[in-house]
C-alpha cells in the first residue's frame, strides 16, 4: 500500500487512523453483523452513532445549549439558498464578498430578496480581507453574511466583522474545527464537511434556536426548512449515514489530539513552515497579503506559468498530489487541513527547496 501526501482542497485528506478504524468495522460494525452503510437510519445502533457524533461536536466546539446542530445534505452550495429562505424576513441582507464562494452565496440570495454587497476584495483578486469595522449595515437587514476562510484564494478573517448588532452567518467549510471559535458570536455557522471534517455528502449547520421557526419564505421546500430538520433531529429523511459516521470518528480523533486549542497550535506550526519558506524563497511567492493568510489553504506562484506546470508535474511524480491551483486562479495551492501531518508539509518544503535550487540555476 502506498499513500501520497494529498494537498487537495476538497474532498481532502482524512486521518489515517480514522480510515483504518472504518476499514476494521466495514464488514461488522460492533457486532451488528453489517456495515454502517447497510443499516437502517432508524435503528438503535445508528441512532447511537449520530447522537454521539453530535455530542462530541458540541464538546469540541463548546456549543451553547441554545444552538441546534443539524446534519444536512445538498452541500454548502444548497445552504446558500437555505440562509435567505429561512432568515430573510425583511427580504434584505448584507454580504461581504471575499471570493468565489462568498460571491455565489451573494448571488443566490439575490433570488430571494435584496442582497447588498457591504464590502469586497475583488479589486485585488481577493488577496485580502477588507476592513469590516464600519460597514454600511442598515437596520432593515436580516443578517450579515461572510465566508470565513476563502478556500480558493487562501484568505481568512482574523477578526469577525462589526455587524452592528445584526446576526452573523458564516460559511466555515474550509476552516471547520481548525481552531476554537466562540459560537455565541454567530447566528449560524455552517460548512460542507468534505474539506476539513469528513467525506463529501453532509453539511453541518449550527444554528441559534430562535432562528428556527415556521416563518420561512413562501415556496421553501419542506426539506430546506430548518424547523423540519431540527424537529426530526436531522432524521426527517434518510441522512448521509456513512458520512456522518466518519465525521463522528474524526471528532473522536480531534478529541484525542487535544481538541481545537491543540489543533490550532499544530495548524499554526504547519502553516508557518510553508509561509516562512515562501517569504524567503527567490522562486516561489505567496499570493495573499500577510495579515489575511489562511492556515488551511496556501496559494503560491513562481510568476511563470510554464514553471508552475513543471512544478506541479514533478511534485506529483514525487508523491505530492493535488497541488495545482484552482482552475480560476492558476499557480499552486497547498491545502494543509487538520489531517495533513506536519511531516507532509516538511517534505513538501524540502521538495520545493530542491526544485528552487535546480530551476534558479537553470534560469540563471
Ligand atoms: C467547497 C466550498 C463550498 C462548496 O461546497 P459544496 O459542498 O461543494 O457545495 C462552499 N464554501 C466554501 C468555503 C467551500 O470551500
Coordinates of C-alpha atoms and ligand atoms in Angstrom, one line a residue:
X1 CA 0.0 0.0 0.0
X2 CA 1.3 3.4 -0.9
X3 CA -0.3 6.6 0.5
X4 CA 0.6 10.0 -1.1
X5 CA 0.7 13.4 0.6
X6 CA -2.7 14.7 -0.6
X7 CA -3.0 18.5 -0.7
X8 CA -6.4 18.6 -2.3
X9 CA -8.8 21.4 -1.3
X10 CA -11.7 19.0 -1.1
X11 CA -12.6 16.3 -0.9
X12 CA -9.5 16.1 1.1
X13 CA -7.1 14.1 3.3
X14 CA -8.6 12.2 6.3
X15 CA -6.8 11.0 9.3
X16 CA -5.2 7.5 8.6
X17 CA -6.3 6.3 12.0
X18 CA -10.0 7.0 11.1
X19 CA -9.7 5.3 7.7
X20 CA -8.2 2.2 9.4
X21 CA -10.9 2.1 12.0
X22 CA -13.6 2.4 9.4
X23 CA -11.9 -0.5 7.4
X24 CA -11.9 -2.7 10.5
X25 CA -15.6 -2.0 11.1
X26 CA -16.5 -2.4 7.4
X27 CA -18.0 -5.9 7.5
X28 CA -19.4 -5.9 11.0
X29 CA -20.0 -2.7 12.9
X30 CA -19.7 -3.5 16.6
X31 CA -21.4 -6.9 16.4
X32 CA -24.3 -5.7 14.3
X33 CA -23.3 -8.1 11.6
X34 CA -23.4 -5.4 9.0
X35 CA -21.6 -2.3 7.7
X36 CA -22.8 1.1 8.7
X37 CA -23.6 1.6 5.0
X38 CA -26.2 -1.2 5.2
X39 CA -28.1 -0.3 8.4
X40 CA -31.4 1.5 8.8
X41 CA -31.1 5.1 9.9
X42 CA -33.9 4.3 12.3
X43 CA -32.1 1.6 14.0
X44 CA -30.9 1.9 17.6
X45 CA -27.3 1.3 16.6
X46 CA -27.4 4.1 14.0
X47 CA -29.2 6.4 16.5
X48 CA -26.2 6.0 18.8
X49 CA -23.8 6.9 16.0
X50 CA -25.5 10.2 15.1
X51 CA -26.2 11.2 18.7
X52 CA -22.6 10.5 19.8
X53 CA -21.3 12.5 16.8
X54 CA -23.4 15.5 17.8
X55 CA -22.4 15.2 21.5
X56 CA -18.7 15.0 20.5
X57 CA -19.0 18.0 18.2
X58 CA -20.8 20.0 20.9
X59 CA -18.0 19.2 23.3
X60 CA -15.2 20.1 20.8
X61 CA -16.8 23.4 19.8
X62 CA -18.3 24.2 23.2
X63 CA -21.6 24.8 21.5
X64 CA -24.1 26.6 23.8
X65 CA -27.4 24.8 24.6
X66 CA -29.5 27.4 22.7
X67 CA -27.9 26.3 19.4
X68 CA -29.1 23.3 17.3
X69 CA -26.7 21.1 15.3
X70 CA -28.1 19.9 12.0
X71 CA -26.7 17.3 9.7
X72 CA -28.0 18.2 6.2
X73 CA -27.5 17.4 2.5
X74 CA -27.1 19.4 -0.6
X75 CA -23.6 20.7 0.1
X76 CA -22.6 24.2 1.2
X77 CA -24.0 25.4 -2.2
X78 CA -27.5 24.4 -1.3
X79 CA -27.2 26.1 2.0
X80 CA -26.5 29.4 0.2
X81 CA -30.3 29.3 -0.6
X82 CA -31.3 27.9 2.8
X83 CA -30.0 31.0 4.5
X84 CA -32.2 33.5 2.8
X85 CA -35.2 31.1 2.7
X86 CA -35.1 30.7 6.5
X87 CA -33.7 34.1 7.6
X88 CA -34.8 36.8 5.1
X89 CA -37.9 38.0 6.9
X90 CA -37.3 41.6 5.7
X91 CA -36.0 40.4 2.4
X92 CA -32.7 42.2 2.8
X93 CA -29.3 41.1 3.9
X94 CA -25.6 42.3 3.7
X95 CA -22.9 40.2 2.1
X96 CA -19.1 40.6 2.2
X97 CA -17.7 39.3 -1.0
X98 CA -14.2 37.9 -0.4
X99 CA -14.0 35.2 -3.1
X100 CA -15.9 32.8 -5.3
X101 CA -17.9 31.1 -2.6
X102 CA -19.0 34.3 -0.9
X103 CA -20.0 35.6 -4.3
X104 CA -22.0 32.5 -5.1
X105 CA -23.8 32.9 -1.8
X106 CA -24.5 36.6 -2.5
X107 CA -25.8 35.8 -6.0
X108 CA -28.1 33.1 -4.6
X109 CA -29.5 35.4 -2.0
X110 CA -30.5 37.8 -4.8
X111 CA -33.0 35.3 -6.0
X112 CA -34.9 35.7 -2.7
X113 CA -34.5 39.4 -1.8
X114 CA -32.2 42.4 -1.7
X115 CA -28.7 41.3 -1.2
X116 CA -26.3 44.2 -0.6
X117 CA -22.6 43.9 -1.1
X118 CA -21.2 45.5 2.0
X119 CA -17.5 45.1 1.1
X120 CA -15.4 43.2 -1.5
X121 CA -11.8 42.4 -2.2
X122 CA -12.4 41.8 -5.9
X123 CA -10.2 44.8 -6.7
X124 CA -7.0 42.8 -5.8
X125 CA -8.1 39.4 -6.9
X126 CA -9.5 38.5 -3.5
X127 CA -6.0 38.5 -2.0
X128 CA -7.0 40.2 1.3
X129 CA -9.9 40.5 3.8
X130 CA -11.4 44.0 3.6
X131 CA -11.8 46.3 6.6
X132 CA -15.1 45.4 8.2
X133 CA -15.0 47.7 11.2
X134 CA -17.6 50.2 9.9
X135 CA -19.8 48.7 7.2
X136 CA -22.9 50.3 5.7
X137 CA -25.2 47.9 7.6
X138 CA -28.8 49.2 7.8
X139 CA -31.4 48.4 10.4
X140 CA -33.6 46.5 8.0
X141 CA -31.0 43.9 7.2
X142 CA -31.9 40.4 8.4
X143 CA -28.3 39.3 8.7
X144 CA -24.7 39.8 7.6
X145 CA -23.0 37.0 5.7
X146 CA -19.3 36.0 5.4
X147 CA -17.2 33.2 4.0
X148 CA -14.7 33.0 6.9
X149 CA -12.0 31.1 5.1
X150 CA -11.7 31.5 1.4
X151 CA -10.6 28.1 0.1
X152 CA -9.7 29.2 -3.4
X153 CA -7.8 32.5 -2.6
X154 CA -6.3 31.4 0.7
X155 CA -7.6 34.3 2.9
X156 CA -9.1 34.1 6.4
X157 CA -10.8 36.7 8.7
X158 CA -8.6 37.3 11.7
X159 CA -11.3 39.3 13.3
X160 CA -15.1 39.0 12.7
X161 CA -16.9 41.9 11.1
X162 CA -18.6 44.5 13.2
X163 CA -22.2 43.6 12.3
X164 CA -23.7 46.4 14.3
X165 CA -25.9 44.0 16.2
X166 CA -27.1 42.1 13.2
X167 CA -26.9 38.3 13.1
X168 CA -23.7 36.9 11.6
X169 CA -23.9 33.9 9.2
X170 CA -20.6 32.3 8.4
X171 CA -19.6 29.6 5.9
X172 CA -16.7 27.9 7.6
X173 CA -16.4 24.9 5.2
X174 CA -12.6 25.1 4.8
X175 CA -11.7 26.1 8.4
X176 CA -14.2 23.9 10.3
X177 CA -12.6 22.6 13.5
X178 CA -9.2 24.1 12.6
X179 CA -9.2 26.3 15.7
X180 CA -11.5 27.2 18.6
X181 CA -14.4 29.5 17.9
X182 CA -16.8 31.4 20.1
X183 CA -20.1 30.0 18.7
X184 CA -22.1 32.7 20.6
X185 CA -20.7 35.4 18.2
X186 CA -22.5 33.8 15.3
X187 CA -26.2 33.2 14.5
X188 CA -25.3 30.4 12.1
X189 CA -22.1 28.6 11.5
X190 CA -22.1 26.0 8.7
X191 CA -19.9 24.1 6.3
X192 CA -19.6 21.3 3.9
X193 CA -17.7 18.6 5.8
X194 CA -15.6 17.4 2.8
X195 CA -12.9 20.0 3.4
X196 CA -11.7 19.6 6.9
X197 CA -14.0 17.1 8.6
X198 CA -15.1 14.1 6.6
X199 CA -16.2 12.6 3.3
X200 CA -18.4 14.6 0.9
X201 CA -22.2 14.4 1.4
X202 CA -23.0 16.4 4.5
X203 CA -23.3 19.9 5.7
X204 CA -23.2 20.6 9.4
X205 CA -25.1 23.7 10.4
X206 CA -25.0 25.1 13.9
X207 CA -28.0 27.5 14.3
X208 CA -29.2 29.6 17.1
X209 CA -32.6 28.3 18.2
X210 CA -34.6 31.4 17.8
X211 CA -33.9 31.4 14.1
X212 CA -35.5 28.0 13.7
X213 CA -39.2 28.9 13.1
X214 CA -42.1 28.2 10.8
X215 CA -41.7 31.6 9.4
X216 CA -39.9 31.0 6.1
X217 CA -40.1 32.5 2.7
X218 CA -43.2 31.2 0.7
X219 CA -42.2 28.3 -1.5
X220 CA -39.5 27.0 0.7
X221 CA -39.3 23.2 0.1
X222 CA -40.0 21.0 3.2
X223 CA -36.5 19.6 3.2
X224 CA -35.0 23.0 3.3
X225 CA -36.9 24.3 6.3
X226 CA -34.6 24.2 9.3
X227 CA -37.6 23.7 11.6
X228 CA -38.5 20.5 9.9
X229 CA -34.9 19.2 10.1
X230 CA -34.5 20.3 13.7
X231 CA -37.8 18.8 14.9
X232 CA -36.7 15.5 13.3
X233 CA -33.1 15.6 14.8
X234 CA -31.7 15.6 11.2
X235 CA -33.6 12.3 10.5
X236 CA -36.6 13.8 8.6
X237 CA -35.5 11.6 5.7
X238 CA -32.5 9.3 5.2
X239 CA -29.4 11.3 6.2
X240 CA -25.9 10.6 4.7
X241 CA -25.4 7.9 7.2
X242 CA -21.9 6.8 6.4
X243 CA -20.6 10.3 6.1
X244 CA -21.9 11.2 9.5
X245 CA -20.4 8.1 10.9
X246 CA -16.9 9.1 9.6
X247 CA -17.4 12.6 10.8
X248 CA -18.1 11.1 14.3
X249 CA -14.8 9.3 14.1
X250 CA -13.0 12.5 13.1
X251 CA -14.5 14.2 16.1
X252 CA -13.1 11.5 18.4
X253 CA -9.7 11.8 16.7
X254 CA -9.7 15.5 17.3
X255 CA -10.6 15.0 21.0
X256 CA -7.7 12.6 21.2
X257 CA -5.4 15.1 19.5
X258 CA -6.2 17.5 22.4
X259 CA -9.2 19.4 20.9
X260 CA -9.3 22.6 18.9
X261 CA -6.8 24.5 21.0
X262 CA -4.2 21.9 20.2
X263 CA -5.2 21.7 16.6
X264 CA -4.8 25.5 16.3
X265 CA -1.2 25.3 17.6
X266 CA -0.4 22.4 15.2
X267 CA -2.0 24.2 12.3
X268 CA -0.1 27.4 13.0
X269 CA 3.1 25.4 13.2
X270 CA 2.4 23.6 9.9
X271 CA 1.4 26.8 8.1
X272 CA 4.5 28.7 9.4
X273 CA 6.8 26.1 7.8
X274 CA 5.3 26.8 4.4
X275 CA 4.8 30.6 4.8
X276 CA 8.3 31.1 6.2
X277 CA 9.8 29.4 3.2
X278 CA 7.6 31.3 0.8
X279 CA 8.8 34.6 2.4
X280 CA 12.4 33.7 1.9
X281 CA 12.2 31.9 -1.5
X282 CA 13.6 33.5 -4.6
X283 CA 11.4 31.4 -6.8
X284 CA 8.1 30.9 -5.1
X285 CA 5.9 33.5 -3.5
X286 CA 2.6 33.5 -1.7
X287 CA -0.3 35.4 -3.3
X288 CA -2.1 36.6 -0.1
X289 CA -1.4 39.7 2.0
X290 CA 0.3 38.6 5.2
X291 CA -2.4 39.8 7.6
X292 CA -5.1 37.8 5.8
X293 CA -3.3 34.4 5.3
X294 CA -5.3 31.2 5.8
X295 CA -3.9 28.4 8.0
X296 CA -5.6 25.9 5.7
X297 CA -5.2 26.9 2.1
X298 CA -1.9 28.3 0.9
X299 CA -1.8 29.5 -2.7
X300 CA 1.6 30.4 -4.3
X301 CA 3.2 31.0 -7.7
X302 CA 6.5 31.2 -9.4
X303 CA 5.4 34.0 -11.6
X304 CA 5.9 31.8 -14.7
X305 CA 3.1 29.6 -15.9
X306 CA 5.3 27.0 -17.5
X307 CA 7.4 26.7 -14.4
X308 CA 4.2 26.3 -12.3
X309 CA 3.1 23.5 -14.5
X310 CA 6.6 21.8 -14.3
X311 CA 6.5 22.1 -10.5
X312 CA 3.0 20.5 -10.3
X313 CA 4.1 17.7 -12.6
X314 CA 7.3 16.9 -10.8
X315 CA 5.7 17.2 -7.4
X316 CA 3.1 14.7 -8.4
X317 CA 5.8 12.3 -9.5
X318 CA 7.4 12.7 -6.1
X319 CA 4.2 11.8 -4.3
X320 CA 2.7 15.3 -3.6
X321 CA -0.8 15.3 -5.1
X322 CA -3.3 18.0 -6.0
X323 CA -1.0 21.0 -5.7
X324 CA -2.4 22.7 -8.8
X325 CA -4.2 25.9 -8.0
X326 CA -7.9 26.4 -8.6
X327 CA -8.8 26.5 -12.3
X328 CA -9.9 30.1 -11.9
X329 CA -6.6 31.4 -10.5
X330 CA -3.8 29.1 -11.7
X331 CA -0.5 28.7 -9.9
X332 CA -0.4 26.3 -7.0
X333 CA -2.3 25.7 -3.8
X334 CA -1.4 23.5 -0.9
X335 CA -4.4 22.7 1.4
X336 CA -3.0 21.7 4.7
X337 CA -6.1 20.7 6.7
X338 CA -6.1 19.1 10.1
X339 CA -5.4 15.6 8.8
X340 CA -2.3 16.7 6.9
X341 CA 0.6 15.5 9.1
X342 CA 3.4 18.0 9.8
X343 CA 5.7 15.6 8.0
X344 CA 3.8 16.2 4.8
X345 CA 4.4 19.9 5.0
X346 CA 8.1 19.5 5.9
X347 CA 8.5 17.1 3.0
X348 CA 6.8 19.5 0.6
X349 CA 9.0 22.4 1.6
X350 CA 12.1 20.2 1.2
X351 CA 10.9 19.3 -2.3
X352 CA 10.2 23.0 -3.1
X353 CA 13.7 23.9 -2.0
X354 CA 15.3 21.3 -4.2
X355 CA 13.1 22.5 -7.1
X356 CA 14.1 26.1 -6.4
X357 CA 17.8 25.4 -6.4
X358 CA 17.6 23.4 -9.6
X359 CA 15.4 25.8 -11.5
X360 CA 17.0 29.0 -10.4
X361 CA 20.4 27.7 -11.7
X362 CA 18.9 26.6 -15.0
X363 CA 17.2 30.0 -15.4
X364 CA 20.4 32.0 -14.5
Ligands
LIG1 C1 -16.1 23.9 -1.2 C2 -16.8 25.1 -0.7 C3 -18.1 25.4 -0.9 C4 -19.0 24.5 -1.8 O1 -19.2 23.3 -1.2 P1 -20.2 22.2 -1.8 O2 -20.4 21.3 -0.6 O3 -19.5 21.5 -2.9 O4 -21.4 22.9 -2.2 C5 -18.7 26.4 -0.3 N1 -18.0 27.3 0.5 C6 -16.7 27.0 0.7 C7 -15.9 28.0 1.6 C8 -16.0 26.0 0.2 O5 -14.7 25.7 0.4

